[in-house]
C-alpha positions as a printed Julia matrix, in Angstrom:
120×3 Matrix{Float64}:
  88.15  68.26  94.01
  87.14  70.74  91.61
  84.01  67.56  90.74
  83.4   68.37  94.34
  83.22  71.96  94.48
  81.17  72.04  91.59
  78.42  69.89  93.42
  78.91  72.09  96.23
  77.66  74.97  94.66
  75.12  73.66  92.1
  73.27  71.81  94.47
  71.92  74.92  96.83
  71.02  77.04  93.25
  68.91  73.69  91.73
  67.03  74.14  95.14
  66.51  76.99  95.12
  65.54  77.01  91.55
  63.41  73.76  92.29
  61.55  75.84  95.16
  60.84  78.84  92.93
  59.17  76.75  89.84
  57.4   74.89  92.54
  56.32  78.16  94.29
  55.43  80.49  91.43
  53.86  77.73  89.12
  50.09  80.2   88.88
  49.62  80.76  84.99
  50.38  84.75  83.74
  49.27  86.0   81.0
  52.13  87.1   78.4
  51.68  90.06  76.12
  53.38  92.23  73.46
  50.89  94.49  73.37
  50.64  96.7   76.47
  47.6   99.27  74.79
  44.95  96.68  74.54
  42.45  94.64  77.01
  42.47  91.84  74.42
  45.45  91.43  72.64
  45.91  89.53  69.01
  48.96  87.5   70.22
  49.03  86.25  74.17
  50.38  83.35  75.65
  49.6   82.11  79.2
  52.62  80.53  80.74
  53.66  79.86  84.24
  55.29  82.87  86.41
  58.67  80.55  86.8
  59.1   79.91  82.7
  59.17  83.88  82.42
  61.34  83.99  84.71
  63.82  81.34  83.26
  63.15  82.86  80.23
  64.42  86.39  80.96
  67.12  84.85  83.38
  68.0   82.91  79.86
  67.79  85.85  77.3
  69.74  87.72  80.14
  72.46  85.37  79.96
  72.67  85.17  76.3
  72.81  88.87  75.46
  75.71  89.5   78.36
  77.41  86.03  76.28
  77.22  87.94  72.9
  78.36  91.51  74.52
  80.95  89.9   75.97
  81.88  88.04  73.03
  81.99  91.38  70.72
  83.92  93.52  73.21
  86.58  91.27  73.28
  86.83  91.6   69.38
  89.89  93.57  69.61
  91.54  91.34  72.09
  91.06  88.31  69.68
  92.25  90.33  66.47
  95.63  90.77  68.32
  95.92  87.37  69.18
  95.23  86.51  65.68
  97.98  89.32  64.49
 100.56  87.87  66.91
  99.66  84.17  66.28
 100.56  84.89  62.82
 104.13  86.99  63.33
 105.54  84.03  65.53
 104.49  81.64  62.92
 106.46  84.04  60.59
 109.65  84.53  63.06
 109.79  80.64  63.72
 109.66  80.23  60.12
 112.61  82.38  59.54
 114.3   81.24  62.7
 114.34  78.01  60.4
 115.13  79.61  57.32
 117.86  81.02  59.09
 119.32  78.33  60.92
 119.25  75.56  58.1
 121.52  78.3   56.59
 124.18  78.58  59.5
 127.32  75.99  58.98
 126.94  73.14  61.29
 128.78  73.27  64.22
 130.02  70.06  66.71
 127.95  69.6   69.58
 130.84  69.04  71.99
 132.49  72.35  71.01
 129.91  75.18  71.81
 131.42  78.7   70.37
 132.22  80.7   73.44
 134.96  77.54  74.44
 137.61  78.37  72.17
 138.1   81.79  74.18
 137.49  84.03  71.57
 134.72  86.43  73.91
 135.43  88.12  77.23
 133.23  88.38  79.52
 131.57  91.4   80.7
 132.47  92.91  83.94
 129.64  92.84  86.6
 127.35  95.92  86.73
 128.72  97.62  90.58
């Protein structure tokens, strides 16, 4: 389904991205320099690899601002990874510790708690 779904989204933006390198496929002139006639380093491309290009590096630089503003989010993660690793450990530590006690017989049986009343 989700196969499906994919398809049925991709295929109307390859279209359209099909229709706009076929449409804007004149060559442009790419510059650095925007102070000179003639510049020392051009590069004559078509209109539709700009495009992709910026679309691209547009993509990319929202990816890697994403990435670091969610710095603090993984740190915690990390932080908290670790402390259950350390309270399972001594949940372990802990219970290898405890006396064994029968299976059959769980603790509250032998009537030694009361129960709480029921909040009115």
């Amino acid at each position: 389904m989700i196969r499906f779904l994919k398809g049925l989204v991709l295929l109307p933006v390859a279209i359209v991205v099909i229709l706009l390198a076929v449409a804007n496929r004149d060559a442009v002139r790419l510059s650095l320099d925007p102070f000179s006639e003639t510049p020392v380093f051009s590069l004559t491309v078509p209109l539709y690899a700009v495009v992709f290009a910026a679309v691209a590096l547009g993509i990319v630089v929202g990816g890697i601002g994403s990435w670091l503003g969610q710095g603090g989010t993984r740190r915690k993660s990390r932080e908290r990874h670790r402390e259950v690793r350390r309270l399972e450990g001594e949940t372990a530590r802990l219970r290898s510790a405890l006396p064994q006690q029968p299976e059959s017989a769980p603790s509250y049986a032998g009537g030694t708690r009361v129960a709480l009343p029921s909040p009115r």
